[in-house]
Short mmCIF file of C-alpha atoms and ligand atoms in Angstrom, two decimals:
data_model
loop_
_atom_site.label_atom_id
_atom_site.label_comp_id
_atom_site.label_asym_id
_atom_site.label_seq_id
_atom_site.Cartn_x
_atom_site.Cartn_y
_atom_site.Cartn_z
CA UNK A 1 220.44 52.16 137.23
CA UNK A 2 217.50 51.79 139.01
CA UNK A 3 218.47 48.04 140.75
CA UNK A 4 220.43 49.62 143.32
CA UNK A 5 219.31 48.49 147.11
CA UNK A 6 218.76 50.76 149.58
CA UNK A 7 221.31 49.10 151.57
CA UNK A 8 224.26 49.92 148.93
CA UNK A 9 222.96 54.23 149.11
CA UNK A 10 223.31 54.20 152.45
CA UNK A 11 226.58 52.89 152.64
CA UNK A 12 227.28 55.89 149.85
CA UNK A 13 229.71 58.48 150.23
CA UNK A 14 230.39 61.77 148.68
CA UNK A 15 234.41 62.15 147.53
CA UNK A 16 235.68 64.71 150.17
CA UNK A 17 239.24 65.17 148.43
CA UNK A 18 237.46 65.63 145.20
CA UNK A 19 235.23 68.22 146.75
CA UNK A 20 237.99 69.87 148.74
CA UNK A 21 240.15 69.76 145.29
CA UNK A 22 237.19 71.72 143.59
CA UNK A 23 236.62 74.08 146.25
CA UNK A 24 240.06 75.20 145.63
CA UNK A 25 240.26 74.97 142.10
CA UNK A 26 237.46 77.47 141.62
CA UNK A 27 238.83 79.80 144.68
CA UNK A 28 241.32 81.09 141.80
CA UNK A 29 238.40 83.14 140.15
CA UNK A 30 238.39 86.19 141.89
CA UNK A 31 241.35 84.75 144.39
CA UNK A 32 243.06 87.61 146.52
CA UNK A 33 246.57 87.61 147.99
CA UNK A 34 245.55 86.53 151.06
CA UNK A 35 243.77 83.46 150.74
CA UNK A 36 240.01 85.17 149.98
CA UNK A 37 238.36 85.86 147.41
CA UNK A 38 236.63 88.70 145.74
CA UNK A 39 234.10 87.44 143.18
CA UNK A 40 231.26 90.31 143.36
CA UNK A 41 228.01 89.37 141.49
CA UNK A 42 227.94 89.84 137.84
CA UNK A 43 231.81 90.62 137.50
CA UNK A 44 234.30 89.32 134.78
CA UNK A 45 235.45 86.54 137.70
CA UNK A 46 231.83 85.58 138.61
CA UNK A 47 231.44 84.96 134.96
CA UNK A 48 234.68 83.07 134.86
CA UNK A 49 233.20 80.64 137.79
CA UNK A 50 230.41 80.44 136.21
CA UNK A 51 232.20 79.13 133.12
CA UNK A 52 233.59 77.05 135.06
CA UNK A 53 230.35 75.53 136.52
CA UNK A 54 228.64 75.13 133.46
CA UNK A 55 231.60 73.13 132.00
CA UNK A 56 231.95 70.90 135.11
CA UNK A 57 228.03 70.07 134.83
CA UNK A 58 228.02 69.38 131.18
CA UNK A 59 231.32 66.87 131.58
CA UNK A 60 228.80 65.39 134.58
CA UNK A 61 226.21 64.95 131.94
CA UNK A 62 223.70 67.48 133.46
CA UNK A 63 221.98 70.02 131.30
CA UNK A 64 222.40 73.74 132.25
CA UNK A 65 220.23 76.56 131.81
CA UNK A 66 220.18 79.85 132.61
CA UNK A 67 217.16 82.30 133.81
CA UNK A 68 216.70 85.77 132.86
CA UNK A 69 218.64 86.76 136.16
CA UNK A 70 221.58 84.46 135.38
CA UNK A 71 220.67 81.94 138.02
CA UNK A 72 221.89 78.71 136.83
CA UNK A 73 220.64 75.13 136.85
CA UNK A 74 221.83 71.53 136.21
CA UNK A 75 219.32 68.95 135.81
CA UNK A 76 220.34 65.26 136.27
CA UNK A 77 216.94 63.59 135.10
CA UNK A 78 215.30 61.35 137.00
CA UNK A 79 213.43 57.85 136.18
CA UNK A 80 209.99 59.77 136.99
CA UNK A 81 210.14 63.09 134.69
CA UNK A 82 207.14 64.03 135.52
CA UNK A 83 208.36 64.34 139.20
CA UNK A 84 209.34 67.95 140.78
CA UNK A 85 213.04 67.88 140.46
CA UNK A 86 214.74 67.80 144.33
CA UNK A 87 216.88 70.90 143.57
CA UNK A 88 220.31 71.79 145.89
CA UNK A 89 222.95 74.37 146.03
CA UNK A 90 223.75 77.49 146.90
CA UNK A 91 225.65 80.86 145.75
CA UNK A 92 229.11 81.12 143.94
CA UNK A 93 229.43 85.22 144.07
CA UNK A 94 231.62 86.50 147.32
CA UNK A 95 231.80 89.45 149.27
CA UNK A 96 234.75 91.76 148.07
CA UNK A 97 237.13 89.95 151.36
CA UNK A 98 234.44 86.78 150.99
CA UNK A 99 236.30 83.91 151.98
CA UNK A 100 236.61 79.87 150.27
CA UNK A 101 233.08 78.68 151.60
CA UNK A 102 230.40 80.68 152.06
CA UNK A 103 228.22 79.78 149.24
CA UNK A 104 231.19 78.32 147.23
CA UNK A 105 230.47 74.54 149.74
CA UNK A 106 226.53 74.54 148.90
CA UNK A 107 227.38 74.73 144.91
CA UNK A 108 230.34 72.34 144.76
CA UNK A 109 229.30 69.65 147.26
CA UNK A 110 226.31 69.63 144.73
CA UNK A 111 228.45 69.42 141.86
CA UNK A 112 230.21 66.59 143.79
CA UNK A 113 226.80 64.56 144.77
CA UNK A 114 226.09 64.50 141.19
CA UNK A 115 229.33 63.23 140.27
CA UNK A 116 229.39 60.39 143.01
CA UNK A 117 225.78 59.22 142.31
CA UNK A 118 227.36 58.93 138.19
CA UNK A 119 230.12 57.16 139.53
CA UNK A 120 228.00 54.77 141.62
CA UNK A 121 226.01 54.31 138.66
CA UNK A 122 222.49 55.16 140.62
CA UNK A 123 219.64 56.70 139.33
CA UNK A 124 216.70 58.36 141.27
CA UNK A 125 212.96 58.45 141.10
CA UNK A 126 213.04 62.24 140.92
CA UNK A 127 215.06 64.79 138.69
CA UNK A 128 217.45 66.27 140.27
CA UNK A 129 218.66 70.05 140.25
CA UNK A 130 221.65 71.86 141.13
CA UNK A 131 221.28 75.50 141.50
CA UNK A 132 223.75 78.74 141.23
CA UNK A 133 221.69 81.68 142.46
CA UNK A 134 222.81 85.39 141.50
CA UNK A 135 223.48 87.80 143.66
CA UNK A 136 223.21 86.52 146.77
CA UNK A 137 225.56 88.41 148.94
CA UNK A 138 223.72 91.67 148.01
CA UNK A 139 227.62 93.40 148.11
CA UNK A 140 227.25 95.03 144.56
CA UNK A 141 223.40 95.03 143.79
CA UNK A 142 220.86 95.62 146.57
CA UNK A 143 218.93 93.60 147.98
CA UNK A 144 220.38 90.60 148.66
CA UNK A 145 219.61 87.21 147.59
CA UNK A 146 217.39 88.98 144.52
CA UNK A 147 217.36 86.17 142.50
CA UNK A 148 216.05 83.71 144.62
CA UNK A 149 213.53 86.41 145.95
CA UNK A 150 212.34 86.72 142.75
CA UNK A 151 212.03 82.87 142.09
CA UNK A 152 209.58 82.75 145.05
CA UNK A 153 207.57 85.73 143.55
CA UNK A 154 208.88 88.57 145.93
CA UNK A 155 209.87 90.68 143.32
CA UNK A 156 209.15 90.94 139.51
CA UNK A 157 212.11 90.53 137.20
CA UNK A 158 212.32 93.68 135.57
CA UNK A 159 212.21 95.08 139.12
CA UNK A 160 216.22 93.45 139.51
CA UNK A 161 216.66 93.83 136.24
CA UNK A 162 216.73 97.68 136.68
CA UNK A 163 218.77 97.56 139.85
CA UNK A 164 222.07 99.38 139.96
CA UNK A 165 225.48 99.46 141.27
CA UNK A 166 227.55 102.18 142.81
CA UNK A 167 228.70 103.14 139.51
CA UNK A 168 225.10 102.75 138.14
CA UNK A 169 225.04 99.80 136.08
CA UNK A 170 222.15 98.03 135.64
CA UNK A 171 221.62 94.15 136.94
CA UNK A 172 220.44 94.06 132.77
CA UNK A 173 223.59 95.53 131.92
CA UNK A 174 226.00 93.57 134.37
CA UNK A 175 224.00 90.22 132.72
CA UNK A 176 224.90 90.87 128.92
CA UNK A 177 228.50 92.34 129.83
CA UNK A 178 229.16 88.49 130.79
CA UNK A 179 226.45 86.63 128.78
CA UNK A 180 224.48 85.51 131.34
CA UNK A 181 221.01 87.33 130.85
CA UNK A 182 219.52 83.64 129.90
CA UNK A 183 216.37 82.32 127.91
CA UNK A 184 214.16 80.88 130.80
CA UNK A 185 211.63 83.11 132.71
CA UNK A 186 212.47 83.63 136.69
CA UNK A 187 210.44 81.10 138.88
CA UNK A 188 209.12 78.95 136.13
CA UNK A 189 211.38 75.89 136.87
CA UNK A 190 209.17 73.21 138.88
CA UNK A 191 210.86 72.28 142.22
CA UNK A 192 209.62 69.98 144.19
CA UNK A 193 212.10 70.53 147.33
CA UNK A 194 215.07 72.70 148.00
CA UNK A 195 218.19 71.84 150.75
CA UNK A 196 221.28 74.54 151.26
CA UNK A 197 224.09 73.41 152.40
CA UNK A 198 226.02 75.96 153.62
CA UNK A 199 229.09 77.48 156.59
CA UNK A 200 227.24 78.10 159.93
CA UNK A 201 229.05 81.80 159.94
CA UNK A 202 228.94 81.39 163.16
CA UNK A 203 230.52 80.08 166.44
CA UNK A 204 227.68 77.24 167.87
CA UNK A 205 228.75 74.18 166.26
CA UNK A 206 232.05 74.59 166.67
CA UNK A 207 232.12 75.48 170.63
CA UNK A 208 229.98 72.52 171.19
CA UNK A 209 231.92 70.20 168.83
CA UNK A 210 229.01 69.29 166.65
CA UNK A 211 229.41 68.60 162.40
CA UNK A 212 226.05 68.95 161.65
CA UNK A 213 223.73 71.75 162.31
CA UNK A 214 220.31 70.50 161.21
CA UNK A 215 219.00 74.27 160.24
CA UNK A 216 214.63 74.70 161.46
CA UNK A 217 214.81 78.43 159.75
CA UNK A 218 215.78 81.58 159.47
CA UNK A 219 215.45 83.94 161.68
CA UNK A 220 213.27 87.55 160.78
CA UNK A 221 215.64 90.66 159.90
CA UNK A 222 214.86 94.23 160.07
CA UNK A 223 216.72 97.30 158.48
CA UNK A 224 216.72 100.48 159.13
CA UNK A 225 217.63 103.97 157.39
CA UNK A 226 218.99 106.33 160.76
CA UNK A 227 219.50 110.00 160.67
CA UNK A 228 220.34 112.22 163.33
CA UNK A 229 220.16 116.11 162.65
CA UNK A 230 221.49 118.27 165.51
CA UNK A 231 223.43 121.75 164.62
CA UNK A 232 226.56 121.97 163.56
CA UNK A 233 228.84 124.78 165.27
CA UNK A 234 232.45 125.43 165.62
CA UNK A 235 234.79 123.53 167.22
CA UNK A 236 236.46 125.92 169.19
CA UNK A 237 234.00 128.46 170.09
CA UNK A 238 230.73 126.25 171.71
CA UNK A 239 230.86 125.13 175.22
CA UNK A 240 230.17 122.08 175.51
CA UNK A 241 226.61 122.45 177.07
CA UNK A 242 225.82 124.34 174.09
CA UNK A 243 226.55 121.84 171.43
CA UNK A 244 223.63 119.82 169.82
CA UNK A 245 226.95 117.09 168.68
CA UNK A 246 224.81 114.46 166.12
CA UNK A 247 228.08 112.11 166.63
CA UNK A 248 227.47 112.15 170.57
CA UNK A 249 223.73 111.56 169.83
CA UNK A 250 224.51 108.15 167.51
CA UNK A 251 227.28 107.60 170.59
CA UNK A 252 224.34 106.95 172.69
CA UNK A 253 221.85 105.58 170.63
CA UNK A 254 224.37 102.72 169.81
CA UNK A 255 224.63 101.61 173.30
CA UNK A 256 220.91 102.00 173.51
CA UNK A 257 221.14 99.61 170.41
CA UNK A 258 223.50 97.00 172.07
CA UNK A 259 221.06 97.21 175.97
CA UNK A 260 218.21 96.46 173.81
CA UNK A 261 219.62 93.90 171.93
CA UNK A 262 221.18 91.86 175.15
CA UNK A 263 217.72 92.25 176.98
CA UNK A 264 216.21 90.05 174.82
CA UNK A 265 218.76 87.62 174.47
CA UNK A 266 220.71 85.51 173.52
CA UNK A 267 219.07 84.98 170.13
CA UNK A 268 218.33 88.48 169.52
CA UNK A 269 221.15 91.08 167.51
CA UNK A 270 221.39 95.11 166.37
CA UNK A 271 223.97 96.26 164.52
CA UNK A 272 225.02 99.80 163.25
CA UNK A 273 227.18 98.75 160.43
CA UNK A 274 227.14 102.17 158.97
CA UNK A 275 227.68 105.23 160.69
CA UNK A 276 228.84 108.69 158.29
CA UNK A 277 229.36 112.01 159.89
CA UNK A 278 227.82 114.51 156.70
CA UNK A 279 230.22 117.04 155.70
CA UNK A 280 232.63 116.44 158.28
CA UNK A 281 235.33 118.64 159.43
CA UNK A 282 237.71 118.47 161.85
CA UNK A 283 236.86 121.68 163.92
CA UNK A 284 232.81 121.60 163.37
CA UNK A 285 230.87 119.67 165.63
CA UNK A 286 228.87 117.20 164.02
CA UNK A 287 225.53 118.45 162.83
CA UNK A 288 224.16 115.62 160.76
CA UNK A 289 225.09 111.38 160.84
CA UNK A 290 223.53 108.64 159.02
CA UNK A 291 223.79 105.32 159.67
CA UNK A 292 222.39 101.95 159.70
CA UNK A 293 220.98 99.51 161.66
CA UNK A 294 220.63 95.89 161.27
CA UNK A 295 218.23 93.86 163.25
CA UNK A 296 217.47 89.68 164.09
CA UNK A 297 215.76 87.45 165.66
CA UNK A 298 213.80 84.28 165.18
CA UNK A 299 210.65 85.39 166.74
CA UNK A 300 208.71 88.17 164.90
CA UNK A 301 206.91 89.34 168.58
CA UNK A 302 210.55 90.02 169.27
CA UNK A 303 211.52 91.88 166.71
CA UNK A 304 208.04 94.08 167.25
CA UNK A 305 209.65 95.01 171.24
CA UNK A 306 213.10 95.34 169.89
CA UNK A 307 211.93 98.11 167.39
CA UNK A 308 209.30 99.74 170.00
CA UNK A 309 211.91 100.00 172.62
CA UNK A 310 214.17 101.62 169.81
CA UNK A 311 212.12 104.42 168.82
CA UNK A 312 211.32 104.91 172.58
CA UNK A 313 215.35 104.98 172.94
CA UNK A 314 215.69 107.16 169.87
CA UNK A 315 212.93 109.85 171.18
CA UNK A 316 214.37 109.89 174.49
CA UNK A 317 217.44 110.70 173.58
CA UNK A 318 217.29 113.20 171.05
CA UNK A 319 214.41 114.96 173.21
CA UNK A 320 217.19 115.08 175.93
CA UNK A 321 219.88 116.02 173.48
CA UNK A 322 217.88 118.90 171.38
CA UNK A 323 218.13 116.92 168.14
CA UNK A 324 216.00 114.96 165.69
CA UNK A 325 216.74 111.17 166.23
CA UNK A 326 214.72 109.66 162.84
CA UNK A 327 214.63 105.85 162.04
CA UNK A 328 212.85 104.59 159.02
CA UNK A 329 212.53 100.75 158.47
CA UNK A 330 213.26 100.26 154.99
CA UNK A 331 213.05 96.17 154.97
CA UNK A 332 211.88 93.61 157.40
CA UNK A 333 211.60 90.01 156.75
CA UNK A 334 209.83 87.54 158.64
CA UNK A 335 211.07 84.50 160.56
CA UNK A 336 211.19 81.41 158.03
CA UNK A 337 210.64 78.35 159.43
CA UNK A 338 212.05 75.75 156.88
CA UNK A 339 209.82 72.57 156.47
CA UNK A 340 209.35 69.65 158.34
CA UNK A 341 209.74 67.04 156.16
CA UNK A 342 212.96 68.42 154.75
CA UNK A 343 214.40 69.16 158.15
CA UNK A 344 213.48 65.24 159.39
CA UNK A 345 215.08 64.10 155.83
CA UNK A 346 218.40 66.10 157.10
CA UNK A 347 218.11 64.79 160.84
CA UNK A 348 218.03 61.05 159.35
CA UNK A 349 220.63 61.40 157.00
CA UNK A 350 222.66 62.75 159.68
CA UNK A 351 221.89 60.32 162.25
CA UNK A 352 222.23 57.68 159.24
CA UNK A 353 225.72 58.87 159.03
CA UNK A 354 226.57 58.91 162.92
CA UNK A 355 227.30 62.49 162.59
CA UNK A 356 227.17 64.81 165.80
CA UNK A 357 224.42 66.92 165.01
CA UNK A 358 222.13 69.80 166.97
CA UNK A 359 218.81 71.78 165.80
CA UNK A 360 219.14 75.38 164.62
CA UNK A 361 218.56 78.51 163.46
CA UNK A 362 220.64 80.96 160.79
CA UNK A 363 221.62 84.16 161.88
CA UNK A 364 222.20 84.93 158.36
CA UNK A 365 220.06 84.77 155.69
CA UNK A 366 220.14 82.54 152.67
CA UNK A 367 218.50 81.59 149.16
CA UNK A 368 217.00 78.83 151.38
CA UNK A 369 214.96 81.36 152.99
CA UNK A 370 212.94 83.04 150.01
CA UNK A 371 212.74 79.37 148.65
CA UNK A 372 211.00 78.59 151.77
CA UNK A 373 208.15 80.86 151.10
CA UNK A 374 207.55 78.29 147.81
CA UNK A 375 208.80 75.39 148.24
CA UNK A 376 209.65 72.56 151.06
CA UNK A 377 212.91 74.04 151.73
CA UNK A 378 215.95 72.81 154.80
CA UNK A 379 219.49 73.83 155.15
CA UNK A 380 222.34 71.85 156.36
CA UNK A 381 225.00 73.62 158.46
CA UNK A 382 229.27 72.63 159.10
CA UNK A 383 231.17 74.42 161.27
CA UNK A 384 233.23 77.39 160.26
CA UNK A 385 236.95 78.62 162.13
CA UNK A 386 235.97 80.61 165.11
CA UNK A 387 232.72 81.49 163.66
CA UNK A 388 234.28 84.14 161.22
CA UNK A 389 232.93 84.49 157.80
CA UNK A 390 232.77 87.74 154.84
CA UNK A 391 236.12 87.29 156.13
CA UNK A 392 239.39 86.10 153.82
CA UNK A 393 240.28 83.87 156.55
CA UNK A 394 237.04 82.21 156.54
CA UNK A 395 237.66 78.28 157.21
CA UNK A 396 235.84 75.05 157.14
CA UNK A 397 237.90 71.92 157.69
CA UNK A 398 238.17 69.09 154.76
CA UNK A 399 236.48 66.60 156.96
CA UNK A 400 233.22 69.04 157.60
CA UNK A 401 232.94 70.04 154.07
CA UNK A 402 233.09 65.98 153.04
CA UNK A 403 230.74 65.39 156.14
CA UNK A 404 228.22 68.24 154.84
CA UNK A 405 228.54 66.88 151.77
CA UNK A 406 227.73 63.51 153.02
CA UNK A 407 224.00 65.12 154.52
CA UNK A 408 223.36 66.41 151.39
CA UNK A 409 223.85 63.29 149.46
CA UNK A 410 221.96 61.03 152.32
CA UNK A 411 218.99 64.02 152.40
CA UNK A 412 218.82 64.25 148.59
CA UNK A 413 218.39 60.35 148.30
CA UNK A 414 215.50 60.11 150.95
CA UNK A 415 213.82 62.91 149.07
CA UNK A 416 214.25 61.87 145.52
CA UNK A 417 213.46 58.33 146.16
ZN1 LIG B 501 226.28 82.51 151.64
#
């Protein structure tokens, strides 16, 4: 195993109708009538595809475990045990309309570099490790990517153990309804290097008509808990100058939101993805809204402004308005800048392949990023339909998944030697 040239690896190519056959196979866990797929974290169908995984690995000769947070790994050993293993992958749970790819291509095109380097017959220096994370779309248990947080030390386990759902099920509880509470404590697997592969869910690579988006970070995120107390009154009886309207507050703060956002652009974003009106009624004007607000960029200076000019925004307006205007930041994480080996081993492989290719940075944030704060960590990026993803149209074309798949092979060789 270990006589292959160099030459004959970098000729090698991942299978991208075997990949694109397993990407669909798999979409029928959880699949929804319109071409999605709902596979929330720790549900009977994520413990289906997880079934699934474990059986494809084993018939690939890898060995599986399983942490105490369900996160699973295949190790494919290498000539040098005592190496690091060079781990991969990605997510397999979905948003409840999560689409075919996102997290589903990192997992599967790992699967498949496995199964091409068996059927090539080569070996590598280093171990190598695929990896299923839990929870990392954060839909049903909060925070997001928990797992791979608490690989990197962020959290303790029995901190996500104790998380719960809506319907106030524990992560514990979730884990032994589907057997997947494993034996092996969270973080104590050695890795020695980690690479994501993974939908841009967004629009660059496409509109330019590159393959390859050769990911330098992630970019720092802030959340916020908003609440806006005015007075509710009644609908027909206040003049308008009267009203203290909490809805018409929120109204204005969100285009304060957007202003801000655009004025440090083009990299910077605020969302209100939330917005309730509390005990609403048709013919009361709003007293009390909550929302949310979701904020990025990949400089942390920017992120400082974007939040100053907020508040500023927030006191203006509800000093104007005769209400209380009240953010509290309840997360923020820091830009991530992946590492620069891993990101040159990504560039070459790309470049090795003749793939179009451009720097960049995720908008969204991934398992990559926590592993980052542990380990040498890159992410590979392919171009996604219009840039839409937590969509059930999300789409990635056969030829960028293989191609993606391709980088991760050519980056995993250079790594593991
Ligand atoms: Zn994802």
């Amino acid at each position: 195993m270990s006589q292959t040239s160099p030459s004959s690896t970098h000729n090698l190519r991942a299978d991208g109708a075997r990949l694109w056959a397993t990407i669909h196979e798999t979409a029928r866990f959880g699949g929804t009538p319109k071409g999605g797929i709902n596979r929330l974290t720790l549900s009977a169908e994520d413990g289906q595809v997880r079934d699934w995984f474990r059986e494809a690995c084993e018939a690939a000769g890898l060995t599986v475990g399983v942490d105490a947070l369900g996160t699973q790994y295949a190790l494919r050993p290498g000539q040098d045990m005592s190496l690091p293993p060079v781990a991969f992958g990605s997510h397999l749970d979905t948003q409840p309309t999560g689409g075919k790819f996102d997290g589903v291509l990192g997992v599967l095109a790992g699967l498949e570099v496995m199964r091409t380097l068996n059927d090539a017959g080569i070996g590598t220096r280093a171990p190598l490790l695929l990896v299923n994370w839990t929870n990392e779309e954060g839909s049903r248990f909060a925070p997001a990517m928990m797992a791979s947080a608490a690989y990197a030390g962020d959290f303790t386990t029995d901190e996500i153990l104790a998380k719960r759902d809506a319907a106030g099920t524990t992560v514990a509880e979730a884990l032994d309804a589907i057997g997947y509470r494993g034996g092996e404590a969270v973080g104590e697997r050695a890795i020695g290097a980690f690479v994501e592969l993974h939908i841009e869910q967004g629009p660059i690579l496409e509109a330019e008509g590159k393959t390859i988006g050769v990911v330098e970070g992630g970019q720092g995120i802030a959340w916020f808990d908003g609440r806006i107390e005015g007075f509710e009154s009644h609908a027909g009886t206040t003049p308008m100058p009267r009203r203290r309207d909490a809805l018409l507050g929120l109204s204005e703060f969100a285009l304060a939101v957007e202003r801000i956002a655009l004025a440090h652009g083009p990299s910077a974003v605020a969302t209100i993805g939330e917005a309730t009106i509390l005990a609403p009624s048709r013919n009361v004007v709003p007293g009390q809204v909550a929302f949310t607000l979701d904020m990025r960029d990949p400089r942390s200076a920017t992120l400082d402004a974007m939040e100053a000019e907020l508040r500023e925004a927030a006191a203006e307006i509800g000093g104007r308005r005769r209400m209380t205007l009240a953010l509290s930041r309840i997360w923020r994480k820091e830009p991530v800048p992946f590492d620069a080996g891993v990101v040159a081993a990504v560039e070459a492989a790309a470049e090795g392949l003749g793939l179009s290719r451009r720097r960049i940075v995720s908008g969204a944030g991934h398992d990559a990023c926590n592993l980052a704060g542990r380990v040498p960590t890159a992410m590979i990026f392919v171009p996604c339909k219009d840039g839409v993803s937590h969509n059930e149209s999300e789409s990635a074309t056969q030829g960028d998944c293989a191609a993606g798949a391709d980088v991760l092979l050519q980056t995993v060789l250079r790594l593991a030697g």
